[in-house]
Structure formats: structure tokens, C-alpha cells
């Protein structure tokens, strides 16, 4: 793994999200708790809604366009909807959010 | 042959290790113990009771001079170790060298000092050892002295409670949204904050310290938001980091802490480390239980016995008398995890269990921690809990029998069991009321008052009715807001007012929410109810708002936004149109004239929003709120100014109404129109409020719709003057704000409560005045341009990418 320092945890509002531009598209960083951040694709598989603009609740996010709900841990759509979003390894160290660059790159070569 | 053992640091871990060592083999080592503090081992976690005055220092000493003498320990207290010379195997102290065969480093941790100006002033201390504790006790001796504690974690709160007990005025500053966020979720954090406030401690969350002020000695603390808090003492308790300087200088392997294996051995086979200074498998240690485990393992390692240290589940309790809280394991929500939440608002009790598969993995409790050890046992032992899942949260006393049927449990309740705590109604009274002929919940409420106050026992009352009436009573399906609660919108609105609930965690706790922090359905509704009912107390939560309201623009299908400046009453001028044209050019917008008499700029990228707002602000324009559950536009015709049929100045009235109402949040969007004559060019008769000007004055109609439903307005009142028209309109909108269900347009709300009730309420001049006054109080907060606010550099930053990895990859 190759961890890249992205931002301070506090740059993301609690229960909010920010986005990182990568070669394969935008990756959203969701802050689900004071010390908890998840990384996932920013794009809803339904109609491409920007998930970083959704309401974050528990470890889930609701797409702002048509209310699809995704688990940020598995990427799976919840309830009756079917689909999933890519998730990426992310961790917090000393108040900084680190994203795994290799995973983002790997996903790109696989894509 | 006796070997030489040198121990650096006389903390709780090394003290316990020496006990085990002497027990196992008193003759194995000749021990030298260094300690920078001028004293030996004492129970550091009992410093809080010393601070609060509940214990004395003598009571917390674990090893006295006699004990060291008995075991032949050479004590070098008050002496710092300068360095470790690994080649010669000697420890260099300030007063000379000591050779070792084996060396144990137990240097503990150092408090983290936040790098703000003024941190070096006298009176700014940490909370780590007896000297700190004594400094605090001394500061508390001055009558009326004020303390500011920075950090609302375990240590900070214990310091705050101790200082308060000693009579100081104490304020706790915490950076995060709730106290002890590592150990507690928001609901438990809310209860803890309430408890501390009852003790007279002021708690400020989301408080970021900017500087500590004073000349030589601390005088005040300055926060980021500009608040200045007077302080005679500042205690920093924001966290600790392993003290690894000696190990670093000796070139031992150090990550965040000194790296050790399961035998507590460092990268040098003769050197061991334990306690808060070590890192094992990526984990650091701050609580006492694992330190004692390490002490046991290290004593065995040193005497040649096999043992291995493993990381165990930990639990936390707060040592503040009267604050019962407990947390253990992992209590974050997650895939495949289920929460069991129990709340007893009357007793201030909150319990939450987190279950994964058939195992309990986490627990948070507040107010009643009697069963915490039993739950902790279930977590540590990974006991299957499937069998007792239904009754698990009630604790061990309820286990062991067959699965409990809630109806059977209600049926088994004795007649004197209390059902409604607010009104003291027991089961027998409800049964008697049913036997006397009551068959509905409303009748039970009317005859017994059960569930007529806070309403949280409604479900229980219905169960009693169902058990008593049998098939004659069907428990009505509750029109609950969402899966997070059984309460209806109406119940929640009523309870927020009746019980003065002023924050989202207060609502979740006091009204028994079943999820930790709501969902996308209830959060926007609760956020609106709170800001509508407590405009001055409650702070709007952007994270509980739909994207359009959070970003103050309408999201489009491709993820771009539309931007629509306000045109008061539909009037504009050449300068505004030029500015709009310039903005359209600059940001590549498509331009659309809307049905609400204004101009929409479509296709704006999110990162450009603050800039285009700033440009439009410069030209004197503000947000048109085309995205809000709030006042949208006031559509007008040209009226008596220009039109040969116009009876009144409809444009002027529209502008006055828009200037009064703009910025206000409502349960759903609100659209107005004013037509200058009954020809109705402004289409006022299908608006939420539509005014038709006539020769004799103004006809105010309400409850129109022209969306999914098409509906003509109904006449609320005819008035003679503009002032009255504005007063009635405002009163109507405030009544709607205070009473309607979130996402009900006025026509739906009026249909529910009846136009007669609305008209009757508003006919009382005193009531109209009061509604107008409450509306103005709310507008003192919300009649502001959100664009100007969000175009400020500090807010604008959040509209941009947080990082761009494509540029790095290109290099």
C-alpha cells in the first residue's frame, strides 16, 4: 500500500463529504464520525448522482438525486435497489486522512 | 548469579512488573529504579479523587520506601536519565552511570500540548502527575477563581469535575461535536453534557482554541469564533503521546511508540519496554488493564518463563461521582451490524448494544451501568447471544427463560404497574376505563390521562388495550416519520415544544430514537422543527439538509447547479441584467426565464458557485432561494403604476412582502403572488398565499396549488390596507411554520387543520401580533444572504476539491 496524505480530518464536516480527483474519476471521502472516514466512488450507479452531496447517516449515504442508499463499508446499495460503488482503503493518522494511491491506481488498470 | 536490572520510570506498569518479578524470584535481579518525579510508584489513575478531595496522596501510594528497601531496590528518584549507552550496557543518569544486564523502559507518555500562542504562560498546565494535581488544588484555593479545561475526553472531564468540586468556575472546551467522542456516541455524550451542566460546569463543544492570553500569567482563553473566556487556570488535556526520546536517541526501533514483541522485547534483545511508551502490533496503550497484562508477561519473560502479551477488549468508565457511563468494544454502526437501543428519558438512561452476527461487539451505556460487567463479559468471551437477543438489553436478570412475548409480558403486569409515568396512571386504571366503556386511545386519554402528556407510553397503553379488549381492538399502524422512531411528525413537533428540546441529540435521546443519528428522512425534518421553534438557541445543521439547501443552489441531473438571483417582486433593471449577462458569459451558463419572474443561470460547476455569487453580490443581487423549503418568489403584475385596470400598487406590495419574508425557512416551499385586479395576471389564485387587489382593498387567499395537485386558493380575509395584508400574510406563514408537518405544502396543512381553525386563530389581533413577533425573531437570524456568507474565503474553500491526484500522477 502507498498512503497519500489528502487532508486533515477536520477539513471534512462531520456527516459530510469532500472529493478527491483521481485519474479514474472523483473519489469521495465521507466522515461518518469524529475519527472515522470512508472512501468510495462519488458516482451513483443509478444515474450518476454525486454521492458526496448526499446525507450521511450512520455508515451510509443517501444519493441526492433519487435517494438510493449505499453502505460505505461494502459499497452495496441497500434495500430494494441493486448496485454497488467502489470503495477504497483509507485511514486516519495523527488527524490526517490517508488514501491508498495503489488501490486507486489498481482500480484504474482494472477499469 | 544475580543480574543487574535497571528500570527507567516508576509508573503503574513498572511497579506492577516489579511486584510480579519479586514474587516469582526475589533473588534473580539487583534492581535500580529511576524516576524523574521525586517519588516512587503511586496509583496515577487515582489522581482524580485526589484532585476532587475524595482521597489523599498517601492513600494512593502503591509502594513506599519500606517496600523498596525490603526488596533491595536502589531508588534514584528525582533524577532524569540522560541516555542509554547500548554498546557499554550502561544507563547514564544525571548523577552517574549504572550498568545493566537487562533494561526496562517504562517512560510512559507525555501530554500533548496544542501549539497555540500563550501555551507557555504561567497557569497553563497539563494533567499528568501529582505536581499537576497539586498545582490545580492550589489554583482552586483562590475564591472565585476560573478554570478553562481544554479537552473533553476522559482526563479533561475528570479534571473539570475535580476543580468544580473544589469551587472553581469551570468551562470545558471540546473541539468535537460531543464529549468523549472516542468512547461515547452522541446520545450518551448529550446526557453526559447535561449531567455536567447540572453540576455547574459549562461545556462548549466545537470550540477551537486560538490563543491563550495574558501577561506572564494566564488571564483568558481566546476561541476561533472570537469568544474570550476569563481564566486563572488552563488545563490542557487533549491527549497523550508515548515518551520515546531515550529510545529514539539509543536508536531502538520506534514507530509511534517503542516497538516491542509479545514478550515486550525491543529491537535490542537486552532491552524491554512496557506501558504507555510502547507500540505493539500497531496499538498504543492508555488504559491500565493492558498495562497490567504487560507487567505480568514481562516479569515472566525476565524470569525465563514463556508467556505472550495479547491485546484485549477494553472498557471505559469515567471516575466522576454520579456520572455513570460505560463503553466497551466497537460501537460504530456497520454493515451486518444491528443496534439495540434502549432509552428511558425519565431516568436519563441510554443503553446501546451493537450486535454483529450472533455476537455482541460493542456497548455504550449512560445512567444505568449496573449490568456493564456482564455485557463486557459477553464482548470479551464472544458469547453467542442469538438466544437471548430479544431481552438482551434488559440484562442478565431477564435471561434464561423462554423468549419473551411483549404482549404476554404486558398481560402479566400486575394491576398496580405504572404505565404512564407523567400522569401516574397504572394498568388497573386503564383496564377499569376500558371496562367502563372506553374503546379508543382518545377515550383512554380523556378518561385516565394515560399517554396524554409526553406520549412515549402510547405503545404500552395500546398493548394494554389490546390485551384487555382482545380482537375488539387493533393497534393502529403508527404514522411514524421513518424507521428511526414510532412517533409521528405531529407528536415530535409537539414534544419538541412541550419539553424544550433544543438539539438533535436531545430529540433522539428524549424521544427514544432507535438509530444512533437518524436518517435522510428524519434529519431534515427535525432540523427544520428545531430551527423553527428555537431560532435563537438552535444552530442550523448543514449536514441535515438536502444538497440544494446545503449548497444554496439547485443540483441538476449532470451534477452542475442552477443559480438564480432574487428579483424583488419580479422587478429588475439594466444594471442587474448586465451583471447576469456577464456572469452567464464568464461561467458558461445557459439562461432561462422562469415562471417565478426571474432568470435562471444553468450549468454552473460547484467549485464556481462562490465566485458567481460574489460577482452577483457585487452587482447588488442576493440569493433567490430557488432551492429552499422556504419563501421562493412573490410574483406580481405591473399594477396601478402602469396598467389601465390596476386598482392598487401590486408590484409595490409584492416587493414589501418579499423583503419581509425572504430567507425564512418553512416546512415546504412557499410561493406568493399579488395581482393588481381580478384579471389576475400574476396568477395569484393558485399560490400558497395569493393576494388580489380590488378597489376596496385586498383579498388574501391561501392554500392554492399548481403542481401535482391543482387547487384554487380559499379566501382567508379581506382587508383594507397594505399593512393589514402584510400582517395577515406573515401571521399565516408563521402559523404554518409552527404547526405543519415537514414537506406539507400549506394547502395540505390547511386541509388537515381546517381553514376555519386557521381563520379563527388569525382573527384574534393579539394572536396575529404574537405570530408576527415570533416571525421577526426568527428573521433576525435568517433574513441574511446565504450567498454572501458562503462566498467568504473560509467557506468557499469547502466547495473545492480537497485534493487533485491527477496532477501528481502526471508528474
Short mmCIF file of C-alpha atoms in Angstrom, two decimals, chain A residues 4 6-7 10-11 13-23 26 29 31-32 34-36 47 50 52-60 62 64-65 67 69 71 73-74 78 99, chain B residues 176-178 181-182 186 206 330 332-335 337 508 517-520 523-524 541 543-547 550-551 555-557 561 606 797-798 800-806 808-809:
data_model
loop_
_atom_site.label_atom_id
_atom_site.label_comp_id
_atom_site.label_asym_id
_atom_site.label_seq_id
_atom_site.Cartn_x
_atom_site.Cartn_y
_atom_site.Cartn_z
CA UNK A 4 -1.06 9.58 0.33
CA UNK A 6 -5.05 14.01 1.45
CA UNK A 7 -6.27 16.45 4.07
CA UNK A 10 -11.43 18.38 10.16
CA UNK A 11 -11.42 19.56 6.53
CA UNK A 13 -17.53 18.23 8.11
CA UNK A 14 -18.84 15.56 10.45
CA UNK A 15 -21.50 13.65 8.49
CA UNK A 16 -20.26 15.43 5.39
CA UNK A 17 -18.00 14.60 2.47
CA UNK A 18 -15.29 16.08 0.25
CA UNK A 19 -14.00 14.87 -3.08
CA UNK A 20 -10.58 13.96 -4.44
CA UNK A 21 -9.98 14.00 -8.17
CA UNK A 22 -8.13 10.92 -9.42
CA UNK A 23 -7.23 9.61 -12.84
CA UNK A 26 -13.80 11.52 -8.34
CA UNK A 29 -14.26 10.93 1.40
CA UNK A 31 -16.65 11.48 7.50
CA UNK A 32 -19.10 9.33 9.42
CA UNK A 34 -15.27 12.34 14.68
CA UNK A 35 -12.48 9.90 13.85
CA UNK A 36 -13.98 7.85 11.03
CA UNK A 47 -27.97 7.98 -12.71
CA UNK A 50 -22.76 12.91 -6.79
CA UNK A 52 -20.61 13.34 -1.76
CA UNK A 53 -23.62 15.67 -1.78
CA UNK A 54 -25.88 13.11 -0.10
CA UNK A 55 -26.99 12.99 3.53
CA UNK A 56 -24.59 10.83 5.55
CA UNK A 57 -26.21 8.80 8.32
CA UNK A 58 -24.61 6.02 10.33
CA UNK A 59 -22.13 4.43 7.92
CA UNK A 60 -24.40 5.04 4.96
CA UNK A 62 -28.20 8.61 0.54
CA UNK A 64 -29.14 13.28 -3.52
CA UNK A 65 -30.79 12.58 -6.87
CA UNK A 67 -32.48 8.51 -2.61
CA UNK A 69 -28.79 4.37 -0.04
CA UNK A 71 -23.25 1.18 2.68
CA UNK A 73 -18.25 -0.18 4.16
CA UNK A 74 -19.20 -2.61 1.41
CA UNK A 78 -29.32 -1.00 0.47
CA UNK A 99 -5.84 7.36 0.91
CA UNK B 176 -15.59 17.81 18.57
CA UNK B 177 -19.35 17.88 18.47
CA UNK B 178 -19.84 15.81 21.61
CA UNK B 181 -16.27 11.00 21.20
CA UNK B 182 -13.87 8.06 21.25
CA UNK B 186 -23.81 11.40 20.54
CA UNK B 206 -16.99 22.58 18.61
CA UNK B 330 -16.60 -1.25 18.81
CA UNK B 332 -19.78 2.14 15.36
CA UNK B 333 -22.64 1.28 13.07
CA UNK B 334 -21.87 -1.02 10.21
CA UNK B 335 -22.81 -3.48 7.55
CA UNK B 337 -24.41 -4.90 12.44
CA UNK B 508 -33.00 11.41 19.70
CA UNK B 517 -28.17 9.61 14.46
CA UNK B 518 -31.30 9.42 12.35
CA UNK B 519 -31.51 9.02 8.58
CA UNK B 520 -32.07 11.07 5.43
CA UNK B 523 -32.85 14.51 9.93
CA UNK B 524 -34.03 17.33 7.61
CA UNK B 541 -27.13 21.81 10.75
CA UNK B 543 -25.36 18.06 7.25
CA UNK B 544 -29.06 17.52 7.91
CA UNK B 545 -30.07 19.38 4.79
CA UNK B 546 -30.76 18.19 1.30
CA UNK B 547 -27.96 19.08 -1.14
CA UNK B 550 -26.69 22.88 1.84
CA UNK B 551 -25.14 24.29 -1.33
CA UNK B 555 -28.41 20.43 -8.34
CA UNK B 556 -29.15 19.34 -11.91
CA UNK B 557 -29.12 15.89 -13.47
CA UNK B 561 -26.06 23.66 -10.40
CA UNK B 606 -19.91 23.51 -7.87
CA UNK B 797 -12.80 26.50 0.33
CA UNK B 798 -15.26 23.73 1.15
CA UNK B 800 -13.46 22.93 -3.93
CA UNK B 801 -11.77 19.55 -4.34
CA UNK B 802 -9.93 18.54 -1.21
CA UNK B 803 -7.10 17.13 -3.36
CA UNK B 804 -6.28 16.55 -7.01
CA UNK B 805 -4.30 13.37 -7.53
CA UNK B 806 -4.35 13.64 -11.31
CA UNK B 808 0.57 14.35 -9.00
CA UNK B 809 0.15 11.32 -11.22
#
